Short mmCIF file of C-alpha atoms and ligand atoms in Angstrom, two decimals:
data_model
loop_
_atom_site.label_atom_id
_atom_site.label_comp_id
_atom_site.label_asym_id
_atom_site.label_seq_id
_atom_site.Cartn_x
_atom_site.Cartn_y
_atom_site.Cartn_z
CA MET A 1 -36.12 89.47 205.36
CA ILE A 2 -34.04 87.04 207.44
CA GLU A 3 -35.72 83.76 208.34
CA ILE A 4 -34.17 81.16 210.60
CA THR A 5 -36.00 77.86 210.92
CA ASN A 6 -35.10 75.07 213.35
CA LEU A 7 -31.40 75.89 213.35
CA ASN A 8 -29.15 73.51 215.29
CA PHE A 9 -25.39 73.69 215.28
CA HIS A 10 -22.64 71.54 216.81
CA TYR A 11 -18.97 72.47 216.65
CA PRO A 12 -16.74 69.69 215.30
CA ASP A 13 -15.74 68.73 218.86
CA GLY A 14 -19.39 67.81 219.42
CA ARG A 15 -20.27 70.85 221.53
CA SER A 16 -23.83 71.97 220.89
CA ALA A 17 -23.80 75.74 220.33
CA LEU A 18 -27.30 76.37 218.91
CA GLU A 19 -30.52 74.46 219.56
CA ARG A 20 -33.78 74.85 217.68
CA ILE A 21 -33.42 78.52 216.89
CA ASN A 22 -36.43 80.10 215.16
CA PHE A 23 -37.02 83.75 214.35
CA ALA A 24 -37.52 86.17 211.48
CA ILE A 25 -36.28 89.72 211.07
CA ASN A 26 -38.03 92.12 208.72
CA SER A 27 -36.26 94.62 206.51
CA GLY A 28 -35.46 97.81 208.39
CA GLU A 29 -35.57 96.28 211.88
CA LYS A 30 -32.78 96.99 214.36
CA VAL A 31 -32.29 93.95 216.56
CA ALA A 32 -29.91 93.37 219.47
CA LEU A 33 -28.74 89.83 220.20
CA VAL A 34 -27.80 89.47 223.86
CA GLY A 35 -26.63 86.69 226.14
CA ALA A 36 -23.78 85.82 228.47
CA ASN A 37 -20.33 84.70 227.26
CA GLY A 38 -20.67 81.45 225.37
CA ALA A 39 -24.45 81.85 224.84
CA GLY A 40 -24.06 81.36 221.07
CA LYS A 41 -24.32 84.91 219.73
CA SER A 42 -21.24 84.82 217.49
CA THR A 43 -22.06 81.29 216.35
CA LEU A 44 -25.55 82.42 215.33
CA LEU A 45 -24.28 85.50 213.46
CA LEU A 46 -21.78 83.39 211.49
CA HIS A 47 -24.75 81.48 210.04
CA LEU A 48 -26.15 84.64 208.48
CA ASN A 49 -23.53 84.77 205.73
CA GLY A 50 -22.70 81.10 205.49
CA ILE A 51 -19.39 81.01 207.37
CA LEU A 52 -21.01 78.31 209.47
CA GLN A 53 -23.78 76.03 208.31
CA GLY A 54 -25.85 73.97 210.71
CA GLU A 55 -28.95 71.82 210.45
CA GLY A 56 -32.07 73.79 209.65
CA VAL A 57 -32.70 76.61 207.21
CA VAL A 58 -31.45 80.19 207.09
CA ARG A 59 -32.92 82.39 204.38
CA ILE A 60 -31.96 85.92 203.39
CA ASN A 61 -34.50 87.62 201.11
CA GLY A 62 -35.75 84.15 200.24
CA TYR A 63 -32.29 82.80 199.27
CA GLU A 64 -31.26 79.82 201.33
CA VAL A 65 -27.81 80.26 202.83
CA ASN A 66 -25.78 77.45 201.28
CA LYS A 67 -22.65 76.97 199.18
CA ASN A 68 -24.47 77.71 195.92
CA ASN A 69 -25.75 81.11 197.06
CA LEU A 70 -22.75 82.40 198.95
CA SER A 71 -21.79 85.29 196.67
CA LYS A 72 -25.41 86.52 196.55
CA ILE A 73 -25.73 86.16 200.33
CA ARG A 74 -22.46 87.98 200.99
CA SER A 75 -23.49 90.92 198.82
CA LEU A 76 -26.64 91.23 200.96
CA VAL A 77 -25.12 90.62 204.39
CA GLY A 78 -22.13 92.58 205.68
CA MET A 79 -20.46 91.05 208.71
CA VAL A 80 -18.26 92.75 211.29
CA PHE A 81 -16.48 90.01 213.25
CA GLN A 82 -15.97 90.10 216.99
CA ASN A 83 -12.19 90.07 216.48
CA PRO A 84 -10.92 92.78 214.07
CA ASP A 85 -7.89 90.62 213.24
CA ASP A 86 -10.31 88.32 211.38
CA GLN A 87 -11.43 91.27 209.24
CA LEU A 88 -8.32 93.25 208.40
CA PHE A 89 -5.85 91.53 206.10
CA SER A 90 -4.46 94.15 203.70
CA LEU A 91 -1.31 96.24 204.00
CA THR A 92 -3.24 99.46 204.52
CA VAL A 93 -6.55 100.46 206.09
CA GLY A 94 -7.56 102.10 202.79
CA GLU A 95 -7.10 98.81 200.89
CA ASP A 96 -9.14 96.91 203.45
CA VAL A 97 -12.02 99.40 203.21
CA ALA A 98 -11.79 99.45 199.38
CA PHE A 99 -11.85 95.66 199.11
CA GLY A 100 -15.67 95.34 199.26
CA PRO A 101 -16.60 98.07 196.77
CA ILE A 102 -13.86 96.87 194.34
CA TYR A 103 -15.32 93.36 194.58
CA GLN A 104 -18.75 94.87 193.94
CA GLY A 105 -17.38 96.27 190.67
CA PHE A 106 -17.49 100.02 191.31
CA GLU A 107 -15.26 102.36 189.29
CA THR A 108 -12.11 103.68 190.97
CA HIS A 109 -13.41 107.18 191.71
CA ILE A 110 -16.58 105.76 193.31
CA VAL A 111 -14.52 103.28 195.35
CA GLU A 112 -12.37 106.20 196.58
CA GLU A 113 -15.48 108.16 197.55
CA LYS A 114 -16.92 105.17 199.43
CA VAL A 115 -13.64 104.59 201.29
CA LYS A 116 -13.45 108.26 202.28
CA THR A 117 -17.05 108.33 203.52
CA ALA A 118 -16.75 105.05 205.46
CA LEU A 119 -13.54 106.16 207.19
CA GLU A 120 -15.13 109.51 208.07
CA GLU A 121 -18.16 107.70 209.50
CA VAL A 122 -15.98 105.82 211.98
CA GLN A 123 -13.79 108.86 212.73
CA LEU A 124 -10.77 107.45 210.93
CA ALA A 125 -10.40 110.09 208.21
CA GLY A 126 -6.78 110.16 207.03
CA PHE A 127 -6.00 106.63 208.22
CA ASP A 128 -5.95 105.27 204.63
CA ASP A 129 -2.22 104.57 204.54
CA ARG A 130 -1.86 103.17 208.05
CA HIS A 131 -1.03 99.50 208.52
CA PRO A 132 -4.02 97.76 210.17
CA PHE A 133 -1.72 95.90 212.60
CA HIS A 134 -0.34 99.20 213.82
CA LEU A 135 -3.67 100.55 215.05
CA SER A 136 -4.96 100.58 218.61
CA GLY A 137 -7.65 98.05 219.56
CA GLY A 138 -10.47 100.59 219.24
CA GLU A 139 -9.11 101.93 215.95
CA LYS A 140 -8.98 98.39 214.57
CA LYS A 141 -12.59 97.88 215.60
CA ARG A 142 -13.62 101.08 213.85
CA ALA A 143 -11.59 100.16 210.73
CA SER A 144 -13.30 96.78 210.56
CA ILE A 145 -16.71 98.48 210.79
CA ALA A 146 -15.64 100.78 207.90
CA THR A 147 -14.82 97.73 205.72
CA VAL A 148 -18.49 96.79 205.91
CA LEU A 149 -20.03 100.29 205.78
CA SER A 150 -18.19 100.91 202.47
CA MET A 151 -20.26 98.11 200.88
CA SER A 152 -23.65 99.46 202.02
CA PRO A 153 -25.07 95.95 202.47
CA GLU A 154 -28.81 95.57 202.98
CA TYR A 155 -28.18 93.71 206.27
CA LEU A 156 -25.47 94.85 208.65
CA VAL A 157 -24.40 92.23 211.15
CA LEU A 158 -22.12 93.48 213.90
CA ASP A 159 -20.52 91.37 216.62
CA GLU A 160 -19.70 93.51 219.68
CA PRO A 161 -19.21 96.75 217.73
CA THR A 162 -18.68 98.91 220.82
CA ALA A 163 -16.24 96.58 222.62
CA GLY A 164 -13.07 98.49 223.42
CA LEU A 165 -14.29 101.86 222.14
CA ASP A 166 -13.75 104.99 224.21
CA PRO A 167 -16.91 106.88 225.28
CA LYS A 168 -16.81 109.42 222.46
CA SER A 169 -16.19 106.80 219.74
CA ARG A 170 -18.92 104.65 221.22
CA ARG A 171 -21.41 107.53 221.27
CA GLU A 172 -20.60 108.47 217.68
CA LEU A 173 -20.88 104.87 216.51
CA VAL A 174 -24.25 104.43 218.21
CA ALA A 175 -25.49 107.68 216.59
CA LEU A 176 -24.22 106.50 213.19
CA LEU A 177 -25.84 103.05 213.47
CA LYS A 178 -29.09 104.57 214.70
CA ASN A 179 -29.37 106.71 211.57
CA LEU A 180 -28.50 104.00 209.06
CA PRO A 181 -31.48 102.89 206.98
CA GLN A 182 -30.23 99.29 206.87
CA THR A 183 -31.44 96.31 208.84
CA LEU A 184 -29.09 95.82 211.80
CA ILE A 185 -28.39 92.72 213.85
CA ILE A 186 -25.97 93.47 216.68
CA ALA A 187 -24.56 91.01 219.19
CA THR A 188 -23.62 92.95 222.28
CA HIS A 189 -23.05 93.08 226.02
CA ASP A 190 -23.69 96.82 225.86
CA LEU A 191 -27.30 96.82 227.08
CA GLN A 192 -27.41 100.61 227.05
CA MET A 193 -26.64 100.56 223.33
CA ALA A 194 -29.21 97.82 222.80
CA LEU A 195 -31.81 100.03 224.44
CA GLU A 196 -30.79 103.15 222.51
CA LEU A 197 -30.47 101.49 219.15
CA SER A 198 -32.79 98.57 218.81
CA SER A 199 -36.51 98.20 219.15
CA ARG A 200 -36.21 94.44 219.52
CA VAL A 201 -34.01 92.15 221.61
CA ILE A 202 -33.33 88.45 221.14
CA LEU A 203 -31.88 86.74 224.22
CA LEU A 204 -29.83 83.54 224.04
CA ASN A 205 -28.76 81.25 226.89
CA HIS A 206 -26.66 78.13 226.29
CA GLY A 207 -27.56 78.05 222.62
CA LYS A 208 -31.31 78.42 223.16
CA LEU A 209 -33.50 81.40 222.39
CA VAL A 210 -35.10 82.31 225.71
CA ALA A 211 -36.73 85.64 224.89
CA ASP A 212 -37.63 87.64 221.80
CA GLY A 213 -39.50 90.88 222.29
CA SER A 214 -39.42 94.64 222.59
CA SER A 215 -36.20 96.12 223.95
CA THR A 216 -37.92 98.07 226.68
CA GLU A 217 -39.80 94.99 227.86
CA ILE A 218 -36.77 92.66 227.93
CA LEU A 219 -34.11 95.10 229.09
CA CYS A 220 -36.25 96.36 231.97
CA ASP A 221 -37.04 92.83 233.21
CA GLU A 222 -34.54 92.64 236.05
CA GLN A 223 -35.38 89.05 236.93
CA LEU A 224 -34.96 87.84 233.34
CA LEU A 225 -31.64 89.69 233.01
CA LYS A 226 -30.36 88.25 236.30
CA GLN A 227 -31.44 84.71 235.38
CA ASN A 228 -29.44 85.02 232.19
CA ASN A 229 -26.34 86.55 233.77
CA LEU A 230 -26.76 89.86 232.00
CA ILE A 231 -26.69 91.97 235.16
N1 ATP B 301 -14.41 76.99 217.25
C1 ATP B 301 -15.08 76.45 218.28
N2 ATP B 301 -14.97 75.14 218.58
C2 ATP B 301 -15.65 74.58 219.59
N3 ATP B 301 -16.52 75.27 220.38
C3 ATP B 301 -16.67 76.57 220.11
C4 ATP B 301 -15.97 77.25 219.07
N4 ATP B 301 -16.32 78.56 219.08
C5 ATP B 301 -17.21 78.68 220.09
N5 ATP B 301 -17.41 77.52 220.71
C6 ATP B 301 -18.33 77.24 221.84
O1 ATP B 301 -19.65 77.51 221.39
C7 ATP B 301 -20.40 78.17 222.40
C8 ATP B 301 -20.93 79.50 221.88
O2 ATP B 301 -19.84 80.37 221.61
P1 ATP B 301 -20.04 81.80 220.97
O3 ATP B 301 -18.69 82.30 220.59
O4 ATP B 301 -21.07 81.72 219.91
O5 ATP B 301 -20.63 82.61 222.22
P2 ATP B 301 -20.95 84.18 222.36
O6 ATP B 301 -22.36 84.30 222.83
O7 ATP B 301 -20.59 84.88 221.12
O8 ATP B 301 -19.98 84.59 223.57
P3 ATP B 301 -19.16 85.97 223.85
O9 ATP B 301 -20.11 86.89 224.55
O10 ATP B 301 -18.06 85.51 224.77
O11 ATP B 301 -18.65 86.50 222.57
C9 ATP B 301 -19.45 78.29 223.60
O12 ATP B 301 -19.71 77.22 224.46
C10 ATP B 301 -18.08 78.16 223.00
O13 ATP B 301 -17.17 77.62 223.93
MG1 MG B 302 -19.19 86.30 220.66
#
């Protein structure tokens, strides 16, 4: 379970990015986080594995997210960043995707199996030896998703996973995510995906949580969506 209690966050320049955020997500839920540019979605996600720490409490399976628990938290929460260049740092795609399972201590042949499966899942079979910088934008996005899938974390946090994907890649990614047993938290502007994939939507506006409810209810509320610059 993820529990966020009274979370406030200011960037060092003093800008308030999150104000009094409260919600809980149960294991197995698939939740879409929506909101206009600058609403605070990425900032909120970065609190789930301790990259950012604000005032208030974030708990994952009862463990408070803080410096002392970071390795435990990061084995539970896999994060796909909005910008793939923040995720891919090795000389080959294969090494990037292997990094997580190696860190988790799996034997070589199991690591290889996990890398193969994760690359197949994002339609990048055979890309093992490619240099991450020499991929297209959509391929980079899919490679960064594979780096997290290979670790099978209990919570999968994805920031704009469909941004820049072509229609077929997008469709296949949505189908993949839909069938994963893990808890998903996805920040997205892709409201169609939110509707297809998640049963619950959390809506942010200027760092505040303005709605939290069923996807059909929130995503069919034209007035609410207009007020929050989502349509
Ligand atoms: N490193 C930073 N320093 C200062 N302010 C920041 C920083 N990163 C983000 N912000 C500000 O914090 C607010 C929330 O930004 P955030 O990136 O969380 O929005 P978002 O909802 O993810 O937007 P988008 O849909 O564009 O990805 C914005 O006002 C943004 O300008
Ligand atoms: Mg963002």
